[in-house]
XYZ file of N, CA and C in Angstrom:
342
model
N 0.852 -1.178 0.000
C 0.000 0.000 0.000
C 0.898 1.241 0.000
N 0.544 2.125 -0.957
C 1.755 3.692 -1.071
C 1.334 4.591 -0.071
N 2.098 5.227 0.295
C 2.366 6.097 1.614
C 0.597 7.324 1.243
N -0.171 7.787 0.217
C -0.810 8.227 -0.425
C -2.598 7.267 0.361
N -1.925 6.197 -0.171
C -3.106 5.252 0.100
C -3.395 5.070 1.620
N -2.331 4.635 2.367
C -1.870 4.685 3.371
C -2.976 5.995 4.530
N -2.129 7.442 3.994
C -3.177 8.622 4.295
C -4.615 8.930 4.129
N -4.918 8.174 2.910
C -6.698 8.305 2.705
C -7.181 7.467 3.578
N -6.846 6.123 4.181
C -7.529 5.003 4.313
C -7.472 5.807 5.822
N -6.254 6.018 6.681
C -6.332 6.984 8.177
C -7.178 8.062 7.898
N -7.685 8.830 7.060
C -8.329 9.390 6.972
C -9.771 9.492 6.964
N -9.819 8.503 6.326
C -11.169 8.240 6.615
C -11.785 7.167 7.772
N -10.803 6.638 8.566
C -10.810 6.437 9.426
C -11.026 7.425 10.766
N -10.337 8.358 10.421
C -10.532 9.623 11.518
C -11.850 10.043 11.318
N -12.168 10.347 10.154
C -13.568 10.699 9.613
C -14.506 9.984 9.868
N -14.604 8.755 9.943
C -15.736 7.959 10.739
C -16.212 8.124 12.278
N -14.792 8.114 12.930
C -14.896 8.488 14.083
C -15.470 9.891 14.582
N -14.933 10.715 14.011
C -15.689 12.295 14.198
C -16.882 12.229 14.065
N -17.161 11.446 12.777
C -18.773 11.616 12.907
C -19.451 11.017 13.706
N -19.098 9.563 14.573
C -19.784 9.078 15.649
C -19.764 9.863 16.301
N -18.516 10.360 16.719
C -18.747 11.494 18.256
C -20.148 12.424 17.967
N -19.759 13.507 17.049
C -21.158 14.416 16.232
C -22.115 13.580 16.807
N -22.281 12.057 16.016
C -23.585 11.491 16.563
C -23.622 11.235 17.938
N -22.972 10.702 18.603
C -23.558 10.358 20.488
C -23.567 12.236 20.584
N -23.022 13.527 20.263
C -23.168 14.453 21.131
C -24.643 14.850 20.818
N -25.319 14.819 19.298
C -26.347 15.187 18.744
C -27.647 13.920 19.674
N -27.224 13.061 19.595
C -28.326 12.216 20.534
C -27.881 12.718 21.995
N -27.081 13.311 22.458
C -27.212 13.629 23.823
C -27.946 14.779 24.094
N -27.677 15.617 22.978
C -28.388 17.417 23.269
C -30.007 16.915 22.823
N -30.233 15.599 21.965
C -31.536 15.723 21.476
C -32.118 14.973 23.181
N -31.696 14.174 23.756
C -32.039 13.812 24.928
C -32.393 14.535 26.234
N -31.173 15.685 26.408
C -32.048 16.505 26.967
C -32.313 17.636 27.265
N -32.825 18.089 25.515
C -33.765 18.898 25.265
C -35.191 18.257 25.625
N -35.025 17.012 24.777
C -36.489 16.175 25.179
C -37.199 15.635 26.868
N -35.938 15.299 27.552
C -36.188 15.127 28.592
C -36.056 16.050 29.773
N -35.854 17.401 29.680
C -35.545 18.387 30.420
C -36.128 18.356 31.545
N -36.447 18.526 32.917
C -36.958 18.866 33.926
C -37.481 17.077 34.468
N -36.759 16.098 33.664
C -37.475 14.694 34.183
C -36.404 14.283 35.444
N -36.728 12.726 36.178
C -35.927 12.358 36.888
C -35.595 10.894 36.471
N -34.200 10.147 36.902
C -34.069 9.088 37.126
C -34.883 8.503 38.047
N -35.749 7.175 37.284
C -36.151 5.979 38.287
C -35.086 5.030 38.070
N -34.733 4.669 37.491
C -34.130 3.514 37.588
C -32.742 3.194 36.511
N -31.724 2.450 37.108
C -30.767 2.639 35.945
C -30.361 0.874 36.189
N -30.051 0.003 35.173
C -29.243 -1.148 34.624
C -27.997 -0.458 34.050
N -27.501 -1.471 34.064
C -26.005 -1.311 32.937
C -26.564 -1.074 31.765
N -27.855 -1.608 31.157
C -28.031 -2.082 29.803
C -29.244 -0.843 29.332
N -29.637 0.124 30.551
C -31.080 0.380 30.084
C -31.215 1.550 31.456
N -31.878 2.476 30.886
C -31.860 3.314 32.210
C -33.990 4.210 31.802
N -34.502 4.402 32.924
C -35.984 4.851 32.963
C -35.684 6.139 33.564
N -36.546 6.800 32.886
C -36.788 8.464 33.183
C -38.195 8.704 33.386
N -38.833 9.380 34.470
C -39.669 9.844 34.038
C -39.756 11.504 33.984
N -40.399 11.656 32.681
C -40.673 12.857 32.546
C -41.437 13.746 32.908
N -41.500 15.224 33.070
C -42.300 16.132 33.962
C -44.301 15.962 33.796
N -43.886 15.191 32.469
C -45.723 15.407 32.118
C -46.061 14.033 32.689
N -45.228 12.994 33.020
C -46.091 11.807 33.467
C -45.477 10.644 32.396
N -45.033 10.558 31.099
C -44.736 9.971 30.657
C -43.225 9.135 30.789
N -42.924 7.699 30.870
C -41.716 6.932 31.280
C -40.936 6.464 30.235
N -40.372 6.761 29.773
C -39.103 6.762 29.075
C -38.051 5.514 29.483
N -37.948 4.375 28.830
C -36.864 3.389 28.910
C -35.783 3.537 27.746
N -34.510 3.845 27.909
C -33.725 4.068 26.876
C -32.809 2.803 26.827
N -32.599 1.686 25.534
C -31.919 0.787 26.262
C -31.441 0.824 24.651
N -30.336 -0.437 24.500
C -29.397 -1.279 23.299
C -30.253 -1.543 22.746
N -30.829 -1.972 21.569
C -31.632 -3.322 20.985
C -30.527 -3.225 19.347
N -30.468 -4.565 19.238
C -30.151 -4.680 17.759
C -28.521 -3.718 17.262
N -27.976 -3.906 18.052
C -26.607 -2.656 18.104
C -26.764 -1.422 17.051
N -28.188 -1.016 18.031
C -28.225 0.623 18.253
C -28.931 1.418 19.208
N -28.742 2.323 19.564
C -29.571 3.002 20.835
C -30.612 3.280 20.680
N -31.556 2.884 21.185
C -33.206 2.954 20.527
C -34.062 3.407 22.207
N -34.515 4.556 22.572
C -35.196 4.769 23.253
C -36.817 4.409 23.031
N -37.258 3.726 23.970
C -38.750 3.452 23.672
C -39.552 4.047 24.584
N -41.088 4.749 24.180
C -42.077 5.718 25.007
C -42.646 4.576 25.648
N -43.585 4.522 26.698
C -44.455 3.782 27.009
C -45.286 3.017 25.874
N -45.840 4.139 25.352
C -46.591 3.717 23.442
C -46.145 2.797 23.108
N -44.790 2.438 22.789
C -43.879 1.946 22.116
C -43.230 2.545 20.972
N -43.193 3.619 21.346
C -42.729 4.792 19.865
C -41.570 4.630 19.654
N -40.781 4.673 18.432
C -39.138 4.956 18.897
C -39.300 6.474 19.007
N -38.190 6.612 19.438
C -37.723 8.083 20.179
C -36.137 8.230 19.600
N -35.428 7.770 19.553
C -33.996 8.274 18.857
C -33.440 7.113 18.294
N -32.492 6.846 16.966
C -32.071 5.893 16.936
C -30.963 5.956 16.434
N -29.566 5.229 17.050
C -28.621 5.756 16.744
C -27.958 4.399 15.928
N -26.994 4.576 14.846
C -26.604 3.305 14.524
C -24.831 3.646 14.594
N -24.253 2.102 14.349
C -23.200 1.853 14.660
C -22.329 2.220 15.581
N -23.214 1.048 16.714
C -22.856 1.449 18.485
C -23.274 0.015 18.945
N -21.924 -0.701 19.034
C -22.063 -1.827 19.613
C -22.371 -2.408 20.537
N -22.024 -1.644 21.452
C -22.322 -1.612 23.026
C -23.023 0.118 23.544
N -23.609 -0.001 24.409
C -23.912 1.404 25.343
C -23.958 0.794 26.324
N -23.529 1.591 27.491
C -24.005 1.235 28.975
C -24.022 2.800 29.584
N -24.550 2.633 30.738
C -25.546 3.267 31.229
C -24.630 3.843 32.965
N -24.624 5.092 33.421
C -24.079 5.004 34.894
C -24.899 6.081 35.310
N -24.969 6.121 36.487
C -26.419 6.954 36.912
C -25.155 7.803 38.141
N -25.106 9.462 37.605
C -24.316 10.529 38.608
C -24.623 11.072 39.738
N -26.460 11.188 39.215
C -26.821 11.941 39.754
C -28.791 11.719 39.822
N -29.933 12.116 40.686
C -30.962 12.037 40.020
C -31.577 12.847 38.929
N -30.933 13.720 38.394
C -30.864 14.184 36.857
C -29.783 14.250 36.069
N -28.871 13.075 36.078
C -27.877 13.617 35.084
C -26.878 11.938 35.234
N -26.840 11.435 33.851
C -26.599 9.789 33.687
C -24.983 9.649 33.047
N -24.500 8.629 32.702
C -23.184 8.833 31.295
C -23.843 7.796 30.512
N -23.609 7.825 29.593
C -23.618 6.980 28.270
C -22.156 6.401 28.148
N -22.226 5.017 28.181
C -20.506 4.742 27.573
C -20.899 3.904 26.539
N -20.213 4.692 25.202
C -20.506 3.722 23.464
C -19.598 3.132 23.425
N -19.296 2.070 23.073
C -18.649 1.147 22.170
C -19.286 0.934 21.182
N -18.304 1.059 19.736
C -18.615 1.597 18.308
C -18.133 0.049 17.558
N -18.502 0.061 16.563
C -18.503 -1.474 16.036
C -16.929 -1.688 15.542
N -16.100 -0.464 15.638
C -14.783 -0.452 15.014
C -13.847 -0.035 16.156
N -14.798 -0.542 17.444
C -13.786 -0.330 19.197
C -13.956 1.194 19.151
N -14.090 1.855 18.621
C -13.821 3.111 19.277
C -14.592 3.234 20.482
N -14.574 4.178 21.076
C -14.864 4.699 22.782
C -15.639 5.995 22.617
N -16.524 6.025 23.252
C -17.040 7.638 23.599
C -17.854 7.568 24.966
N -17.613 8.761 25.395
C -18.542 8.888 27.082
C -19.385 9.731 26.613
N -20.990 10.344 26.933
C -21.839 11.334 26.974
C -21.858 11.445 28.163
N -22.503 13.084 28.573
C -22.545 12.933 29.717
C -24.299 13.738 29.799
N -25.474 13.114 30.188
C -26.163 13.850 29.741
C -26.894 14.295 31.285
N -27.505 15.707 30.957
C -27.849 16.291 32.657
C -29.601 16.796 32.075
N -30.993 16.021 32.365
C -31.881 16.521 32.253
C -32.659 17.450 33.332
């Protein structure tokens, strides 16, 4: 492989990664904007419950390696792809981390405060 080829292929390697980050920060600000003024009930490693100020409960969990929040309804609510893992740590009673694992190992923390 020429030193040329070499640079595009890291490159777009870097470029994948940037854009995951973009994505977990864009699902974090869309989280809580949406969930603003709610509280933690309950947190798993795998899955964490909010409820929100109007009454409605919010389970945000993995399914299918991507982050898929589900309403009570059963609505989706955000869906993020190529995220192998998420887990879940509870800081505070308004404010959680997200830890991604990305299908190509990369790493990212959110830190989200509703």
């Amino acid at each position: 492989m020429s030193h040329a080829q070499q640079s595009l292929a890291q490159w777009r390697i870097e470029q994948r990664q940037y854009q995951q980050q973009i994505g977990n920060f864009i699902v974090t600000q869309h989280l809580q904007h949406h969930l603003g003024g709610g509280r933690i009930l309950d947190v798993g490693e795998r899955r964490i419950k909010i409820k929100h100020p109007r009454g409605v409960v919010y389970t945000i969990e993995q399914k299918k390696q991507s982050l898929v929040s589900v309403t009570q309804n059963g609505g989706n609510f955000v869906l993020m792809n190529q995220v192998q893992q998420v887990t879940f740590k509870r800081l505070s009673h308004a404010c959680f981390q997200m830890f991604f694992i990305h299908q190509k190992g990369q790493r990212d923390v959110q830190e989200v405060h509703i």
